[in-house]
């Protein structure tokens, strides 16, 4: 290609999760030019789907930025994906014959942390559909939790929904206390008792997480069962915060869909140590791509 | 078919569960002539598979009994199946265009109860891969639990295995106490930490239940985490026993693969009320078929 003009490079930051994928494109100086959403990009739920969602979000971001003549091959991608904390999935995504100029892969946690602190060092707790913690100090990182709501994810939306369903079934068997969650969940899903099991069996975490607002509302209204669930979840998140703070990160933020409503339930000393997130994960992913590019050159 | 000889009828009792299906064939007087095993027959995990397993077990039982000239069309079947406590699955199995002379469908619990007490009245607790309770008194029945280990099934093998994995992950994150289960599970499955999550995600309840003996052994050896899991499971089973006994059944039995090892952990007054099971569920299913036939004629 002697004599061909060198095409300008752009950065693409991708925040890929179990329900959607967000990508933002930035110029060589890191200024964000456009963003777009696409489908799920957690390879745990489908490697091919994750790859397609990333490509689709990339095209969407270019279009939204008006960069119609820019090809995917001009994009230096930083991608933070849920699920790639599992070594097998990290490997399979690394082996992707991607269409980009470069593809720097990290966990969703790392790019969220960079975004929240505008720095490669810090700690975050995510409480949305799932829950997990992440800290990076002195180049060393530690992940806590994030195993999925079947195995833990205490304090997350999916976990709250599952615990609520368990409590409703115990109450139906007169083996647990009565709770307003029985009626609240029946109202939202249109089913109760055994039909609830049929309705939710094998469903993705987002279906369970859709019940979390009911649980928080019932807890805020003083329902003992809901209070116990939210309290137990908050206790786990507080304990996670203490573990993260023991690594002495410069800042700790809590992010995700449940972050705001869960904060009043956290231990006071944890709440006092929280800092507001400075930026979003997709912007953190752009910073990550720029940083990796710098290391690589 | 005027003038054709009336072919003799036989009874087939089927005990269908999530891992296997057992069928026994009996003559018109109820004497068992032969038995056979086939594959899984819980329609929750596959309706077609359940139907095939039942047919396969029926053919096997006829063969084992030396009844080579007897066709499936001569069999009056009593089938107790896991999963048909869910109304939708009961319906779909009832609508089966089965090859038998008659097909009387009940839950696995009802036929186990008839088998254990040689009577249509009584109560049972099953603790094997799953857990559940059943009582039938005065023609009224009540099921307790049995929702599957994702939603409950406390005290079951799958539940114990799942709780053990959760505890091991909490310990790995230094958010829960150390436990010998970490090493025991790693030894059995050949994986630890995050790889454990990959190994078990989406696996059937039997995979989790295969960990239950480790949990019981660790509890018997005094491991605090395992003791807490087994104790919590036993507490649920004891509470279930009290609920069942409140219906005043003539007898209460505990059956299933974990029944024996769980008994020392039950409350003393519950243990004192337990009667040894008199017969197996497949023989209970034969009794059920004979009884339904009587009602039907």
Coordinates of C-alpha atoms in Angstrom, one line a residue:
Chain A
X1 CA 0.0 0.0 0.0
X2 CA 3.0 2.4 -0.7
X3 CA 1.7 5.9 -1.3
X4 CA -1.8 5.3 0.2
X5 CA -2.8 8.0 2.6
X6 CA -2.6 7.0 6.3
X7 CA -6.2 6.9 7.5
X8 CA -7.0 8.7 10.7
X9 CA -7.6 6.5 13.7
X10 CA -10.4 6.9 16.2
X11 CA -11.0 5.4 19.6
X12 CA -14.1 3.3 20.5
X13 CA -15.0 2.6 24.1
X14 CA -17.3 -0.4 24.6
X15 CA -19.2 -1.2 27.8
X16 CA -20.7 -4.6 27.3
X17 CA -23.2 -6.2 29.7
X18 CA -25.8 -8.9 29.9
X19 CA -28.7 -6.7 28.7
X20 CA -27.0 -4.2 26.4
X21 CA -23.8 -2.8 25.0
X22 CA -22.9 0.8 24.8
X23 CA -20.2 2.2 22.6
X24 CA -18.8 5.7 22.3
X25 CA -16.4 6.9 19.6
X26 CA -13.7 9.5 20.3
X27 CA -11.2 11.3 18.2
X28 CA -7.4 10.9 18.6
X29 CA -7.5 13.4 21.4
X30 CA -10.1 11.5 23.3
X31 CA -13.0 13.8 22.6
X32 CA -16.3 11.9 22.5
X33 CA -18.1 12.4 19.1
X34 CA -21.0 10.0 19.3
X35 CA -22.5 7.0 21.2
X36 CA -24.9 4.2 20.4
X37 CA -26.5 1.2 22.1
X38 CA -26.8 -2.4 20.9
X39 CA -27.8 -5.8 22.2
X40 CA -26.3 -7.9 25.0
X41 CA -22.5 -8.3 24.9
X42 CA -21.8 -10.7 27.8
X43 CA -20.1 -13.7 26.1
X44 CA -21.3 -15.9 29.0
X45 CA -24.7 -15.7 27.4
X46 CA -23.5 -16.0 23.8
X47 CA -20.1 -15.4 22.3
X48 CA -21.4 -14.7 18.8
X49 CA -24.1 -12.4 20.1
X50 CA -21.5 -10.5 22.1
X51 CA -19.3 -10.0 19.0
X52 CA -22.2 -8.9 16.9
X53 CA -23.4 -6.5 19.5
X54 CA -20.0 -4.9 19.7
X55 CA -19.8 -4.5 15.9
X56 CA -23.4 -3.2 15.8
X57 CA -22.7 -0.6 18.6
X58 CA -19.5 0.4 16.8
X59 CA -21.4 1.1 13.6
X60 CA -24.1 2.9 15.5
X61 CA -21.6 5.2 17.3
X62 CA -19.8 6.1 14.0
X63 CA -23.2 6.9 12.4
X64 CA -24.3 9.0 15.4
X65 CA -21.0 10.8 15.2
X66 CA -21.5 11.5 11.5
X67 CA -18.3 9.6 10.7
X68 CA -19.8 7.9 7.7
X69 CA -16.5 7.4 5.8
X70 CA -14.7 5.9 8.8
X71 CA -14.4 2.1 8.7
X72 CA -14.3 -0.3 11.6
X73 CA -10.7 -0.9 10.6
X74 CA -9.8 2.6 11.7
X75 CA -11.1 2.0 15.3
X76 CA -8.8 1.3 18.2
X77 CA -11.3 -0.4 20.6
X78 CA -11.2 -0.6 24.3
X79 CA -13.9 -3.1 25.4
X80 CA -14.9 -3.8 28.9
X81 CA -17.1 -6.9 28.9
X82 CA -19.1 -8.7 31.6
X83 CA -18.2 -12.3 31.8
X84 CA -14.6 -12.1 30.7
X85 CA -13.5 -12.4 34.4
X86 CA -14.0 -16.1 33.6
X87 CA -10.7 -17.2 32.0
X88 CA -12.3 -19.4 29.3
X89 CA -14.5 -16.5 28.1
X90 CA -11.6 -14.0 28.2
X91 CA -9.7 -16.4 26.0
X92 CA -12.5 -16.9 23.5
X93 CA -13.1 -13.1 23.1
X94 CA -9.3 -12.5 22.7
X95 CA -9.3 -15.0 19.9
X96 CA -12.0 -13.1 18.0
X97 CA -10.8 -12.3 14.4
X98 CA -12.2 -8.8 15.0
X99 CA -12.6 -6.2 12.2
X100 CA -10.9 -3.3 14.2
X101 CA -7.4 -1.8 14.1
X102 CA -6.9 -3.0 17.6
X103 CA -9.1 -4.7 20.3
X104 CA -8.0 -4.2 23.9
X105 CA -10.1 -6.4 26.1
X106 CA -10.7 -5.8 29.8
X107 CA -13.5 -6.6 32.3
X108 CA -16.5 -4.4 32.5
X109 CA -15.2 -3.6 36.1
X110 CA -11.9 -2.3 35.0
X111 CA -13.3 0.2 32.5
X112 CA -16.1 1.2 34.9
X113 CA -13.4 1.9 37.5
X114 CA -11.3 4.0 35.0
X115 CA -14.5 5.8 34.0
X116 CA -15.6 6.5 37.6
X117 CA -12.2 7.8 38.7
X118 CA -10.8 9.1 35.5
X119 CA -7.7 7.2 36.6
X120 CA -6.5 3.6 36.4
X121 CA -6.4 3.4 40.2
X122 CA -9.5 3.2 42.4
X123 CA -12.2 0.9 43.5
X124 CA -15.8 0.4 42.5
X125 CA -18.8 -1.6 43.6
X126 CA -21.4 -2.4 40.9
X127 CA -25.0 -3.1 42.0
X128 CA -27.3 -3.5 39.0
X129 CA -28.7 -6.8 37.7
X130 CA -25.6 -8.4 39.3
X131 CA -23.2 -7.3 41.9
X132 CA -19.4 -7.2 42.2
X133 CA -16.4 -5.3 43.5
X134 CA -13.2 -4.2 41.9
X135 CA -10.1 -2.5 43.1
X136 CA -6.9 -1.6 41.3
X137 CA -4.0 -0.1 43.3
X138 CA -0.3 -0.1 42.3
X139 CA -1.0 -2.1 39.1
X140 CA -2.5 -4.9 41.1
X141 CA -6.2 -5.7 40.8
X142 CA -8.7 -7.7 42.8
X143 CA -12.2 -8.8 41.8
X144 CA -14.7 -9.7 44.4
X145 CA -18.0 -11.5 43.7
X146 CA -19.6 -11.3 40.3
X147 CA -20.3 -15.0 40.0
X148 CA -23.9 -14.5 38.9
X149 CA -27.0 -14.5 41.0
X150 CA -27.2 -18.3 41.2
X151 CA -23.9 -18.4 43.0
X152 CA -24.0 -15.2 45.0
X153 CA -24.3 -11.6 43.7
X154 CA -25.8 -10.6 47.0
X155 CA -27.2 -7.1 47.0
X156 CA -27.9 -7.2 43.3
X157 CA -31.2 -6.8 41.6
X158 CA -31.4 -10.4 40.4
X159 CA -30.4 -11.7 43.8
X160 CA -33.1 -9.5 45.5
X161 CA -35.7 -10.8 43.0
X162 CA -34.7 -14.5 43.6
X163 CA -34.6 -14.1 47.4
X164 CA -38.1 -12.5 47.2
X165 CA -39.5 -15.4 45.2
X166 CA -37.9 -17.9 47.7
X167 CA -39.5 -16.0 50.6
X168 CA -42.9 -15.9 48.8
X169 CA -42.7 -19.7 48.3
X170 CA -41.8 -20.3 51.9
X171 CA -44.7 -18.1 53.1
X172 CA -47.1 -20.0 50.8
X173 CA -45.9 -23.2 52.5
X174 CA -46.4 -21.6 55.9
X175 CA -42.7 -22.2 56.5
X176 CA -41.8 -18.5 56.5
X177 CA -43.4 -15.3 57.5
X178 CA -46.2 -13.6 55.5
X179 CA -45.0 -10.7 53.3
X180 CA -46.6 -8.1 51.1
X181 CA -44.2 -9.4 48.4
X182 CA -46.6 -12.2 47.7
X183 CA -49.2 -9.8 46.4
X184 CA -46.7 -7.4 44.9
X185 CA -45.0 -10.0 42.8
X186 CA -48.4 -11.6 41.8
X187 CA -49.5 -8.1 40.7
X188 CA -46.4 -7.5 38.6
X189 CA -46.0 -11.0 37.0
X190 CA -49.7 -12.1 36.9
X191 CA -48.9 -15.4 38.6
X192 CA -48.5 -16.8 42.1
X193 CA -47.5 -20.0 43.9
X194 CA -46.3 -22.8 41.7
X195 CA -47.0 -20.9 38.5
X196 CA -44.3 -18.4 39.7
X197 CA -41.8 -21.2 39.5
X198 CA -42.9 -22.1 36.0
X199 CA -42.8 -18.4 35.0
X200 CA -39.3 -17.8 36.2
X201 CA -37.5 -21.1 35.7
X202 CA -34.5 -20.8 33.4
X203 CA -35.2 -17.1 32.8
X204 CA -32.3 -14.6 32.6
X205 CA -31.1 -12.6 35.6
X206 CA -32.8 -9.5 34.2
X207 CA -36.2 -11.1 34.8
X208 CA -35.4 -11.5 38.4
X209 CA -33.9 -8.1 38.6
X210 CA -37.2 -6.6 37.4
X211 CA -38.6 -7.6 40.8
X212 CA -35.9 -5.7 42.8
X213 CA -37.8 -2.3 42.8
X214 CA -40.7 -4.1 44.5
X215 CA -38.4 -5.5 47.1
X216 CA -36.8 -2.1 47.8
X217 CA -40.3 -0.4 48.0
X218 CA -41.6 -3.1 50.4
X219 CA -38.5 -2.7 52.5
X220 CA -38.8 1.1 52.5
X221 CA -42.4 0.6 53.7
X222 CA -41.2 -1.7 56.6
X223 CA -42.2 -5.1 55.3
X224 CA -40.1 -7.4 57.5
X225 CA -39.2 -10.0 54.9
X226 CA -38.2 -7.4 52.3
X227 CA -36.3 -5.5 55.0
X228 CA -34.4 -8.7 55.8
X229 CA -33.5 -9.3 52.1
X230 CA -32.4 -5.7 51.4
X231 CA -30.6 -5.6 54.8
X232 CA -28.7 -8.9 54.0
X233 CA -27.8 -7.6 50.6
X234 CA -26.6 -4.3 52.0
X235 CA -24.6 -6.1 54.6
X236 CA -22.8 -8.0 51.9
X237 CA -22.1 -4.8 49.9
X238 CA -20.8 -3.1 53.1
X239 CA -18.5 -6.0 53.8
X240 CA -17.3 -5.9 50.1
X241 CA -16.6 -2.2 50.5
X242 CA -14.5 -2.9 53.6
X243 CA -12.5 -5.5 51.7
X244 CA -12.0 -3.1 48.8
X245 CA -11.0 -0.2 51.2
X246 CA -8.4 -2.5 52.8
X247 CA -6.4 -2.1 49.6
X248 CA -6.3 1.7 50.2
X249 CA -7.7 2.8 46.8
X250 CA -7.6 6.6 46.3
X251 CA -11.4 6.6 45.7
X252 CA -14.4 4.2 46.0
X253 CA -17.6 4.7 44.0
X254 CA -20.8 2.6 43.8
X255 CA -22.4 2.4 40.4
X256 CA -25.2 0.5 38.7
X257 CA -29.0 0.6 38.6
X258 CA -29.5 -0.1 42.3
X259 CA -26.6 2.1 43.6
X260 CA -28.8 5.0 44.6
X261 CA -31.6 3.1 46.4
X262 CA -29.1 0.8 48.2
X263 CA -27.0 3.6 49.7
X264 CA -29.2 4.4 52.6
X265 CA -29.0 0.7 53.7
X266 CA -25.2 0.7 53.8
X267 CA -23.1 1.0 57.0
X268 CA -22.5 4.7 57.8
X269 CA -18.7 4.4 57.6
X270 CA -19.0 2.9 54.2
X271 CA -21.5 5.5 53.0
X272 CA -19.1 8.2 54.2
X273 CA -16.2 6.8 52.1
X274 CA -18.1 6.8 48.8
X275 CA -17.2 9.3 46.0
X276 CA -19.5 10.2 43.1
X277 CA -18.4 8.6 39.9
X278 CA -16.8 11.1 37.5
X279 CA -17.5 9.4 34.2
X280 CA -19.3 6.5 32.6
X281 CA -17.8 3.1 31.8
X282 CA -17.8 3.6 28.0
X283 CA -15.7 6.7 28.4
X284 CA -13.5 4.7 30.8
X285 CA -13.1 2.2 27.9
X286 CA -11.9 4.9 25.6
X287 CA -9.4 6.0 28.3
X288 CA -8.4 2.3 28.5
X289 CA -7.8 2.0 24.8
X290 CA -5.7 5.1 24.7
X291 CA -3.7 3.9 27.6
X292 CA -3.1 0.4 26.2
X293 CA -2.2 2.0 22.8
X294 CA 0.4 4.1 24.6
X295 CA 1.8 1.0 26.4
X296 CA 1.9 -0.8 23.1
X297 CA 3.7 1.8 21.1
Chain B
X1 CA -63.3 -57.9 17.7
X2 CA -66.3 -60.2 18.4
X3 CA -65.0 -63.6 19.5
X4 CA -61.5 -62.5 20.1
X5 CA -60.2 -63.7 23.5
X6 CA -60.0 -61.1 26.2
X7 CA -56.3 -60.5 26.9
X8 CA -55.2 -60.6 30.5
X9 CA -54.4 -57.2 32.0
X10 CA -51.3 -56.4 34.1
X11 CA -50.4 -53.5 36.3
X12 CA -47.4 -51.3 35.8
X13 CA -46.1 -49.0 38.5
X14 CA -43.8 -46.2 37.4
X15 CA -41.7 -44.0 39.6
X16 CA -40.3 -41.3 37.4
X17 CA -37.7 -38.8 38.6
X18 CA -35.2 -36.4 37.2
X19 CA -32.3 -38.9 36.9
X20 CA -34.1 -42.2 36.2
X21 CA -37.4 -44.0 35.9
X22 CA -38.2 -47.3 37.6
X23 CA -41.1 -49.5 36.6
X24 CA -42.5 -52.7 38.1
X25 CA -45.1 -55.0 36.5
X26 CA -47.6 -56.9 38.6
X27 CA -50.3 -59.4 37.9
X28 CA -54.0 -58.8 38.4
X29 CA -53.6 -59.7 42.1
X30 CA -50.8 -57.1 42.5
X31 CA -47.9 -59.6 42.8
X32 CA -44.7 -58.0 41.4
X33 CA -43.3 -60.0 38.5
X34 CA -40.4 -57.9 37.3
X35 CA -38.8 -54.5 37.4
X36 CA -36.6 -52.3 35.1
X37 CA -34.9 -49.0 35.1
X38 CA -34.9 -46.4 32.2
X39 CA -33.8 -42.8 31.7
X40 CA -35.1 -39.6 33.3
X41 CA -38.9 -39.2 33.4
X42 CA -39.4 -35.7 34.8
X43 CA -41.3 -33.8 32.1
X44 CA -39.9 -30.6 33.5
X45 CA -36.6 -31.5 31.9
X46 CA -38.2 -32.9 28.7
X47 CA -41.7 -34.2 28.0
X48 CA -40.7 -36.4 25.1
X49 CA -37.8 -37.9 27.1
X50 CA -40.2 -38.6 30.0
X51 CA -42.7 -40.4 27.7
X52 CA -39.9 -42.4 26.1
X53 CA -38.4 -43.4 29.5
X54 CA -41.8 -44.6 30.7
X55 CA -42.3 -46.8 27.6
X56 CA -38.7 -48.1 27.8
X57 CA -39.0 -49.0 31.5
X58 CA -42.4 -50.7 30.7
X59 CA -40.8 -52.9 28.0
X60 CA -37.9 -53.6 30.3
X61 CA -40.1 -54.7 33.2
X62 CA -42.2 -57.0 30.9
X63 CA -39.0 -58.5 29.6
X64 CA -37.5 -59.0 33.1
X65 CA -40.8 -60.6 34.1
X66 CA -40.6 -63.0 31.1
X67 CA -43.9 -61.6 29.8
X68 CA -42.7 -61.6 26.2
X69 CA -46.2 -61.9 24.7
X70 CA -47.7 -59.2 26.7
X71 CA -48.1 -55.9 24.9
X72 CA -48.1 -52.3 26.3
X73 CA -51.8 -52.2 25.5
X74 CA -52.4 -54.8 28.2
X75 CA -50.9 -52.6 30.9
X76 CA -52.9 -50.6 33.4
X77 CA -50.3 -48.0 34.4
X78 CA -50.0 -46.0 37.6
X79 CA -47.3 -43.4 37.1
X80 CA -45.9 -41.1 39.7
X81 CA -43.8 -38.4 38.1
X82 CA -41.7 -35.6 39.4
X83 CA -42.6 -32.3 37.9
X84 CA -46.3 -32.9 37.4
X85 CA -47.1 -30.9 40.6
X86 CA -46.7 -28.0 38.1
X87 CA -50.2 -27.7 36.5
X88 CA -48.9 -27.2 33.0
X89 CA -46.8 -30.3 33.1
X90 CA -49.6 -32.4 34.6
X91 CA -51.8 -31.3 31.7
X92 CA -49.2 -32.1 29.0
X93 CA -48.6 -35.6 30.4
X94 CA -52.3 -36.2 30.7
X95 CA -52.7 -35.4 27.0
X96 CA -50.1 -38.0 26.0
X97 CA -51.6 -40.5 23.4
X98 CA -50.0 -43.3 25.4
X99 CA -49.9 -46.9 24.2
X100 CA -51.3 -48.4 27.4
X101 CA -54.7 -49.8 28.4
X102 CA -54.9 -47.0 30.9
X103 CA -52.6 -44.3 32.3
X104 CA -53.3 -43.0 35.8
X105 CA -51.1 -40.0 36.5
X106 CA -50.1 -38.8 40.0
X107 CA -47.2 -37.0 41.5
X108 CA -44.1 -38.9 42.5
X109 CA -44.9 -37.9 46.0
X110 CA -48.3 -39.5 46.1
X111 CA -47.1 -42.9 44.9
X112 CA -44.1 -42.7 47.2
X113 CA -46.5 -42.0 50.1
X114 CA -48.7 -45.0 49.1
X115 CA -45.6 -47.2 48.9
X116 CA -44.2 -46.1 52.2
X117 CA -47.4 -46.6 54.1
X118 CA -49.1 -49.3 52.0
X119 CA -52.1 -47.0 52.3
X120 CA -53.5 -43.9 50.6
X121 CA -53.1 -41.9 53.8
X122 CA -50.0 -40.7 55.4
X123 CA -47.1 -38.3 55.0
X124 CA -43.7 -38.4 53.6
X125 CA -40.6 -36.2 53.3
X126 CA -38.3 -36.8 50.4
X127 CA -34.7 -35.7 50.6
X128 CA -32.7 -36.8 47.7
X129 CA -31.5 -34.6 44.8
X130 CA -34.5 -32.4 45.7
X131 CA -36.6 -32.0 48.8
X132 CA -40.3 -31.9 49.4
X133 CA -43.1 -32.9 51.7
X134 CA -46.5 -34.5 51.1
X135 CA -49.4 -35.4 53.3
X136 CA -52.7 -37.0 52.4
X137 CA -55.4 -37.3 55.0
X138 CA -59.2 -37.7 54.6
X139 CA -58.8 -37.5 50.8
X140 CA -57.2 -34.0 51.1
X141 CA -53.6 -33.6 50.1
X142 CA -51.0 -31.0 50.6
X143 CA -47.6 -30.5 48.9
X144 CA -44.8 -28.5 50.6
X145 CA -41.7 -27.3 48.8
X146 CA -40.4 -29.2 45.8
X147 CA -39.9 -26.1 43.8
X148 CA -36.4 -27.1 42.6
X149 CA -33.0 -26.1 44.2
X150 CA -32.9 -22.7 42.5
X151 CA -36.0 -21.7 44.4
X152 CA -35.7 -23.7 47.6
X153 CA -35.4 -27.4 48.2
X154 CA -33.6 -26.7 51.4
X155 CA -32.1 -29.8 53.0
X156 CA -31.8 -31.6 49.6
X157 CA -28.6 -32.8 48.0
X158 CA -28.6 -30.2 45.2
X159 CA -29.3 -27.4 47.7
X160 CA -26.5 -28.6 49.9
X161 CA -24.1 -28.6 46.9
X162 CA -25.2 -25.1 45.8
X163 CA -24.9 -23.7 49.3
X164 CA -21.4 -25.3 49.6
X165 CA -20.3 -23.7 46.4
X166 CA -21.6 -20.3 47.5
X167 CA -19.8 -20.7 50.8
X168 CA -16.5 -21.6 49.0
X169 CA -16.8 -18.5 46.8
X170 CA -17.5 -16.3 49.8
X171 CA -14.4 -17.7 51.5
X172 CA -12.3 -17.2 48.4
X173 CA -13.4 -13.5 48.5
X174 CA -12.5 -13.3 52.2
X175 CA -16.2 -12.4 52.8
X176 CA -17.0 -15.7 54.6
X177 CA -15.2 -18.1 56.9
X178 CA -12.6 -20.6 55.7
X179 CA -13.9 -24.1 55.2
X180 CA -12.5 -27.5 54.3
X181 CA -15.2 -27.6 51.6
X182 CA -12.9 -25.4 49.4
X183 CA -10.3 -28.3 49.2
X184 CA -12.9 -31.1 49.2
X185 CA -14.8 -29.6 46.3
X186 CA -11.6 -28.8 44.4
X187 CA -10.5 -32.4 44.9
X188 CA -13.8 -33.9 43.6
X189 CA -14.4 -31.6 40.7
X190 CA -10.8 -30.7 39.8
X191 CA -11.5 -27.0 39.7
X192 CA -11.6 -24.1 42.2
X193 CA -12.5 -20.4 42.4
X194 CA -14.0 -18.9 39.2
X195 CA -13.5 -22.2 37.3
X196 CA -16.0 -23.7 39.7
X197 CA -18.6 -21.3 38.4
X198 CA -17.8 -22.2 34.8
X199 CA -17.9 -25.9 35.7
X200 CA -21.3 -25.8 37.3
X201 CA -23.2 -23.1 35.5
X202 CA -26.4 -24.4 34.0
X203 CA -25.7 -27.9 35.1
X204 CA -28.6 -30.1 36.3
X205 CA -29.4 -30.5 40.0
X206 CA -27.7 -34.0 40.1
X207 CA -24.3 -32.3 39.5
X208 CA -24.9 -30.2 42.6
X209 CA -26.2 -33.1 44.6
X210 CA -23.0 -35.1 43.9
X211 CA -21.4 -32.6 46.3
X212 CA -23.8 -33.3 49.1
X213 CA -21.9 -36.3 50.6
X214 CA -18.8 -34.0 50.9
X215 CA -20.9 -31.5 52.8
X216 CA -22.4 -34.1 55.2
X217 CA -18.9 -35.6 55.8
X218 CA -17.4 -32.2 56.5
X219 CA -20.3 -31.4 58.9
X220 CA -19.9 -34.7 60.6
X221 CA -16.2 -33.8 61.1
X222 CA -17.2 -30.5 62.6
X223 CA -16.4 -28.0 59.8
X224 CA -18.4 -24.9 60.9
X225 CA -19.5 -23.9 57.4
X226 CA -20.7 -27.4 56.5
X227 CA -22.4 -27.7 59.9
X228 CA -24.2 -24.5 59.3
X229 CA -25.4 -25.7 55.9
X230 CA -26.6 -29.1 57.1
X231 CA -28.1 -27.6 60.2
X232 CA -30.0 -25.1 58.1
X233 CA -31.3 -27.8 55.8
X234 CA -32.3 -30.0 58.7
X235 CA -34.1 -27.1 60.3
X236 CA -36.2 -26.7 57.2
X237 CA -36.9 -30.4 57.0
X238 CA -37.9 -30.4 60.7
X239 CA -40.2 -27.4 60.2
X240 CA -41.7 -29.3 57.2
X241 CA -42.3 -32.3 59.3
X242 CA -44.1 -30.2 61.9
X243 CA -46.3 -28.8 59.1
X244 CA -47.1 -32.3 57.8
X245 CA -47.8 -33.6 61.3
X246 CA -50.2 -30.8 61.9
X247 CA -52.5 -32.6 59.5
X248 CA -52.5 -35.7 61.7
X249 CA -51.3 -38.3 59.2
X250 CA -51.4 -41.9 60.6
X251 CA -47.6 -42.3 59.7
X252 CA -44.7 -40.1 58.6
X253 CA -41.7 -41.5 56.7
X254 CA -38.6 -39.8 55.3
X255 CA -37.2 -41.3 52.1
X256 CA -34.7 -40.5 49.4
X257 CA -30.9 -40.7 49.1
X258 CA -30.1 -38.3 51.9
X259 CA -32.8 -39.5 54.4
X260 CA -30.5 -41.7 56.4
X261 CA -27.6 -39.3 56.9
X262 CA -29.9 -36.3 57.6
X263 CA -31.9 -38.0 60.3
X264 CA -29.3 -37.4 63.1
X265 CA -29.6 -33.7 62.4
X266 CA -33.4 -33.5 62.7
X267 CA -35.1 -32.2 65.9
X268 CA -35.5 -35.0 68.4
X269 CA -39.4 -34.8 68.5
X270 CA -39.4 -35.1 64.7
X271 CA -37.0 -38.1 64.7
X272 CA -39.2 -39.8 67.2
X273 CA -42.3 -39.5 65.0
X274 CA -40.7 -41.1 61.9
X275 CA -41.8 -44.6 60.7
X276 CA -39.7 -46.8 58.4
X277 CA -41.1 -46.9 54.9
X278 CA -42.9 -50.2 54.1
X279 CA -42.5 -50.3 50.3
X280 CA -40.9 -48.5 47.4
X281 CA -42.6 -45.8 45.2
X282 CA -42.9 -48.1 42.2
X283 CA -44.9 -50.6 44.2
X284 CA -46.9 -47.7 45.5
X285 CA -47.6 -46.8 41.9
X286 CA -49.0 -50.3 41.3
X287 CA -51.3 -49.9 44.3
X288 CA -52.3 -46.5 42.9
X289 CA -53.2 -48.0 39.5
X290 CA -55.3 -50.8 41.2
X291 CA -57.0 -48.3 43.4
X292 CA -57.8 -45.9 40.5
X293 CA -59.0 -48.8 38.4
X294 CA -61.4 -49.8 41.2
X295 CA -62.7 -46.2 41.4
X296 CA -63.1 -46.1 37.6
X297 CA -65.1 -49.4 37.2

